[in-house]
């Protein structure tokens, strides 16, 4: 199977695009004055997106684990499995580093007062719903690719 046909590479490219966007947003966040609505908005966006990307990487790692049980069935070898694991590890580390920086920065002040971290993020219920919607969307796309 060529990389263009391999679902791993399709998902990897989508995740990499998301990581690139997170890095761009993170750079904007670092430049934004802390006492502005833009800073608060970018903080929320970064935390939500980082969580989503981490979930995507987790799901990709699960798929790698399945392929690792019988690599020959999937037309893979140990070297390719290792490369895929390395990529997911690097991707996770990039997102975790950004998330930690944002979480450390979100406790700073906004609009001249101390900010409660819960005020910056959406409720876990909303985040969970967004993740469920994303999962459904990705699942639909994967099913179309397999047809």
PDB file of C-alpha atoms in Angstrom:
ATOM      1  CA  UNK A   1       0.000   0.000   0.000  1.00  0.00           C
ATOM      2  CA  UNK A   2       1.417   3.350  -0.979  1.00  0.00           C
ATOM      3  CA  UNK A   3       1.521   6.212   1.530  1.00  0.00           C
ATOM      4  CA  UNK A   4      -1.177   7.974  -0.496  1.00  0.00           C
ATOM      5  CA  UNK A   5      -3.520   5.015   0.123  1.00  0.00           C
ATOM      6  CA  UNK A   6      -2.459   4.195   3.685  1.00  0.00           C
ATOM      7  CA  UNK A   7      -5.017   5.582   6.173  1.00  0.00           C
ATOM      8  CA  UNK A   8      -2.208   6.228   8.670  1.00  0.00           C
ATOM      9  CA  UNK A   9      -0.676   8.843   6.402  1.00  0.00           C
ATOM     10  CA  UNK A  10      -4.002  10.467   5.674  1.00  0.00           C
ATOM     11  CA  UNK A  11      -4.763  10.815   9.396  1.00  0.00           C
ATOM     12  CA  UNK A  12      -1.161  11.805  10.142  1.00  0.00           C
ATOM     13  CA  UNK A  13      -1.387  14.657   7.625  1.00  0.00           C
ATOM     14  CA  UNK A  14      -4.661  15.860   9.164  1.00  0.00           C
ATOM     15  CA  UNK A  15      -3.165  15.774  12.644  1.00  0.00           C
ATOM     16  CA  UNK A  16      -0.021  17.550  11.431  1.00  0.00           C
ATOM     17  CA  UNK A  17      -2.181  20.285   9.903  1.00  0.00           C
ATOM     18  CA  UNK A  18      -3.919  20.670  13.269  1.00  0.00           C
ATOM     19  CA  UNK A  19      -0.570  20.843  15.069  1.00  0.00           C
ATOM     20  CA  UNK A  20       0.670  23.495  12.630  1.00  0.00           C
ATOM     21  CA  UNK A  21      -2.463  25.553  13.294  1.00  0.00           C
ATOM     22  CA  UNK A  22      -2.029  25.130  17.060  1.00  0.00           C
ATOM     23  CA  UNK A  23       1.556  26.348  16.772  1.00  0.00           C
ATOM     24  CA  UNK A  24       0.427  29.394  14.765  1.00  0.00           C
ATOM     25  CA  UNK A  25      -2.277  30.153  17.339  1.00  0.00           C
ATOM     26  CA  UNK A  26       0.256  29.655  20.138  1.00  0.00           C
ATOM     27  CA  UNK A  27       2.564  32.213  18.522  1.00  0.00           C
ATOM     28  CA  UNK A  28      -0.352  34.673  18.326  1.00  0.00           C
ATOM     29  CA  UNK A  29      -1.170  33.921  21.982  1.00  0.00           C
ATOM     30  CA  UNK A  30       2.412  34.680  23.050  1.00  0.00           C
ATOM     31  CA  UNK A  31       2.202  38.059  21.283  1.00  0.00           C
ATOM     32  CA  UNK A  32      -1.250  39.003  22.625  1.00  0.00           C
ATOM     33  CA  UNK A  33      -1.375  41.383  25.591  1.00  0.00           C
ATOM     34  CA  UNK A  34      -2.514  39.421  28.641  1.00  0.00           C
ATOM     35  CA  UNK A  35      -5.275  41.811  29.652  1.00  0.00           C
ATOM     36  CA  UNK A  36      -7.304  41.529  26.467  1.00  0.00           C
ATOM     37  CA  UNK A  37     -10.235  39.568  25.153  1.00  0.00           C
ATOM     38  CA  UNK A  38      -7.995  38.247  22.369  1.00  0.00           C
ATOM     39  CA  UNK A  39      -5.721  36.631  24.962  1.00  0.00           C
ATOM     40  CA  UNK A  40      -8.661  34.969  26.701  1.00  0.00           C
ATOM     41  CA  UNK A  41     -10.135  33.806  23.370  1.00  0.00           C
ATOM     42  CA  UNK A  42      -6.803  32.377  22.182  1.00  0.00           C
ATOM     43  CA  UNK A  43      -6.319  30.646  25.535  1.00  0.00           C
ATOM     44  CA  UNK A  44      -9.669  28.912  25.224  1.00  0.00           C
ATOM     45  CA  UNK A  45      -9.025  27.988  21.622  1.00  0.00           C
ATOM     46  CA  UNK A  46      -5.590  26.564  22.389  1.00  0.00           C
ATOM     47  CA  UNK A  47      -6.761  24.459  25.318  1.00  0.00           C
ATOM     48  CA  UNK A  48      -9.686  23.044  23.360  1.00  0.00           C
ATOM     49  CA  UNK A  49      -7.634  22.354  20.256  1.00  0.00           C
ATOM     50  CA  UNK A  50      -4.776  20.786  22.211  1.00  0.00           C
ATOM     51  CA  UNK A  51      -7.216  18.440  23.904  1.00  0.00           C
ATOM     52  CA  UNK A  52      -8.710  17.486  20.556  1.00  0.00           C
ATOM     53  CA  UNK A  53      -5.308  16.876  18.941  1.00  0.00           C
ATOM     54  CA  UNK A  54      -4.175  14.800  21.906  1.00  0.00           C
ATOM     55  CA  UNK A  55      -7.284  12.673  21.511  1.00  0.00           C
ATOM     56  CA  UNK A  56      -6.553  12.235  17.795  1.00  0.00           C
ATOM     57  CA  UNK A  57      -2.998  11.134  18.570  1.00  0.00           C
ATOM     58  CA  UNK A  58      -4.336   8.669  21.171  1.00  0.00           C
ATOM     59  CA  UNK A  59      -6.657   7.169  18.574  1.00  0.00           C
ATOM     60  CA  UNK A  60      -3.842   6.908  16.036  1.00  0.00           C
ATOM     61  CA  UNK A  61      -1.686   5.154  18.641  1.00  0.00           C
ATOM     62  CA  UNK A  62      -4.497   2.651  19.218  1.00  0.00           C
ATOM     63  CA  UNK A  63      -4.560   1.919  15.489  1.00  0.00           C
ATOM     64  CA  UNK A  64      -0.777   1.437  15.518  1.00  0.00           C
ATOM     65  CA  UNK A  65      -1.137  -1.006  18.419  1.00  0.00           C
ATOM     66  CA  UNK A  66      -3.656  -3.022  16.410  1.00  0.00           C
ATOM     67  CA  UNK A  67      -1.327  -3.093  13.394  1.00  0.00           C
ATOM     68  CA  UNK A  68       1.597  -4.023  15.627  1.00  0.00           C
ATOM     69  CA  UNK A  69      -0.113  -7.285  16.638  1.00  0.00           C
ATOM     70  CA  UNK A  70       0.010  -8.544  13.046  1.00  0.00           C
ATOM     71  CA  UNK A  71       2.117  -6.177  10.934  1.00  0.00           C
ATOM     72  CA  UNK A  72       2.280  -8.527   7.943  1.00  0.00           C
ATOM     73  CA  UNK A  73      -1.506  -8.495   7.670  1.00  0.00           C
ATOM     74  CA  UNK A  74      -1.354  -4.714   7.220  1.00  0.00           C
ATOM     75  CA  UNK A  75       1.688  -4.835   4.949  1.00  0.00           C
ATOM     76  CA  UNK A  76       3.942  -3.295   7.579  1.00  0.00           C
ATOM     77  CA  UNK A  77       7.227  -4.200   9.228  1.00  0.00           C
ATOM     78  CA  UNK A  78       8.778  -3.367  12.585  1.00  0.00           C
ATOM     79  CA  UNK A  79      10.712  -0.429  11.140  1.00  0.00           C
ATOM     80  CA  UNK A  80       7.524   1.179   9.809  1.00  0.00           C
ATOM     81  CA  UNK A  81       5.708   0.542  13.105  1.00  0.00           C
ATOM     82  CA  UNK A  82       8.639   2.205  14.901  1.00  0.00           C
ATOM     83  CA  UNK A  83       8.510   5.225  12.604  1.00  0.00           C
ATOM     84  CA  UNK A  84       4.787   5.580  13.256  1.00  0.00           C
ATOM     85  CA  UNK A  85       5.284   5.339  17.011  1.00  0.00           C
ATOM     86  CA  UNK A  86       8.067   7.938  16.857  1.00  0.00           C
ATOM     87  CA  UNK A  87       5.845  10.319  14.920  1.00  0.00           C
ATOM     88  CA  UNK A  88       2.953  10.002  17.381  1.00  0.00           C
ATOM     89  CA  UNK A  89       5.347  10.485  20.303  1.00  0.00           C
ATOM     90  CA  UNK A  90       6.780  13.645  18.734  1.00  0.00           C
ATOM     91  CA  UNK A  91       3.305  14.946  17.907  1.00  0.00           C
ATOM     92  CA  UNK A  92       2.123  14.340  21.476  1.00  0.00           C
ATOM     93  CA  UNK A  93       5.188  16.068  22.931  1.00  0.00           C
ATOM     94  CA  UNK A  94       4.617  19.152  20.756  1.00  0.00           C
ATOM     95  CA  UNK A  95       0.995  19.475  21.838  1.00  0.00           C
ATOM     96  CA  UNK A  96       1.723  18.768  25.516  1.00  0.00           C
ATOM     97  CA  UNK A  97       4.444  21.440  25.541  1.00  0.00           C
ATOM     98  CA  UNK A  98       2.062  24.035  24.100  1.00  0.00           C
ATOM     99  CA  UNK A  99      -0.725  23.037  26.464  1.00  0.00           C
ATOM    100  CA  UNK A 100       1.560  23.301  29.512  1.00  0.00           C
ATOM    101  CA  UNK A 101       2.696  26.767  28.455  1.00  0.00           C
ATOM    102  CA  UNK A 102      -0.894  27.899  27.968  1.00  0.00           C
ATOM    103  CA  UNK A 103      -2.046  26.376  31.260  1.00  0.00           C
ATOM    104  CA  UNK A 104       0.800  28.119  33.071  1.00  0.00           C
ATOM    105  CA  UNK A 105      -0.092  31.416  31.376  1.00  0.00           C
ATOM    106  CA  UNK A 106      -3.860  31.205  31.849  1.00  0.00           C
ATOM    107  CA  UNK A 107      -3.545  31.689  35.578  1.00  0.00           C
ATOM    108  CA  UNK A 108      -2.229  35.183  34.953  1.00  0.00           C
ATOM    109  CA  UNK A 109      -4.537  38.141  35.083  1.00  0.00           C
ATOM    110  CA  UNK A 110      -7.045  39.170  32.460  1.00  0.00           C
ATOM    111  CA  UNK A 111      -8.906  42.476  32.479  1.00  0.00           C
ATOM    112  CA  UNK A 112      -7.043  43.551  35.580  1.00  0.00           C
ATOM    113  CA  UNK A 113      -8.280  40.786  37.866  1.00  0.00           C
ATOM    114  CA  UNK A 114      -7.275  37.282  38.760  1.00  0.00           C
ATOM    115  CA  UNK A 115      -8.862  34.779  36.449  1.00  0.00           C
ATOM    116  CA  UNK A 116     -10.414  31.577  37.662  1.00  0.00           C
ATOM    117  CA  UNK A 117      -9.193  28.855  35.278  1.00  0.00           C
ATOM    118  CA  UNK A 118     -12.740  27.563  34.912  1.00  0.00           C
ATOM    119  CA  UNK A 119     -13.777  30.942  33.481  1.00  0.00           C
ATOM    120  CA  UNK A 120     -11.349  30.498  30.596  1.00  0.00           C
ATOM    121  CA  UNK A 121     -12.446  27.076  29.471  1.00  0.00           C
ATOM    122  CA  UNK A 122     -15.728  25.765  28.302  1.00  0.00           C
ATOM    123  CA  UNK A 123     -17.436  23.212  30.451  1.00  0.00           C
ATOM    124  CA  UNK A 124     -16.220  19.650  30.153  1.00  0.00           C
ATOM    125  CA  UNK A 125     -19.669  18.735  28.857  1.00  0.00           C
ATOM    126  CA  UNK A 126     -19.290  21.115  25.891  1.00  0.00           C
ATOM    127  CA  UNK A 127     -15.778  19.886  25.208  1.00  0.00           C
ATOM    128  CA  UNK A 128     -16.956  16.275  25.379  1.00  0.00           C
ATOM    129  CA  UNK A 129     -19.765  17.062  22.917  1.00  0.00           C
ATOM    130  CA  UNK A 130     -17.305  18.722  20.532  1.00  0.00           C
ATOM    131  CA  UNK A 131     -15.062  15.670  20.777  1.00  0.00           C
ATOM    132  CA  UNK A 132     -18.008  13.336  20.130  1.00  0.00           C
ATOM    133  CA  UNK A 133     -18.969  15.397  17.083  1.00  0.00           C
ATOM    134  CA  UNK A 134     -15.392  15.279  15.836  1.00  0.00           C
ATOM    135  CA  UNK A 135     -15.214  11.517  16.380  1.00  0.00           C
ATOM    136  CA  UNK A 136     -18.406  11.004  14.403  1.00  0.00           C
ATOM    137  CA  UNK A 137     -17.076  13.194  11.594  1.00  0.00           C
ATOM    138  CA  UNK A 138     -13.715  11.399  11.457  1.00  0.00           C
ATOM    139  CA  UNK A 139     -15.429   8.024  11.585  1.00  0.00           C
ATOM    140  CA  UNK A 140     -17.601   8.995   8.638  1.00  0.00           C
ATOM    141  CA  UNK A 141     -14.548  10.126   6.679  1.00  0.00           C
ATOM    142  CA  UNK A 142     -12.707   6.898   7.438  1.00  0.00           C
ATOM    143  CA  UNK A 143     -15.654   4.818   6.335  1.00  0.00           C
ATOM    144  CA  UNK A 144     -15.730   6.709   3.044  1.00  0.00           C
ATOM    145  CA  UNK A 145     -12.011   6.077   2.555  1.00  0.00           C
ATOM    146  CA  UNK A 146     -12.451   2.350   3.138  1.00  0.00           C
ATOM    147  CA  UNK A 147     -15.232   2.010   0.528  1.00  0.00           C
TER     148      UNK A 147
END
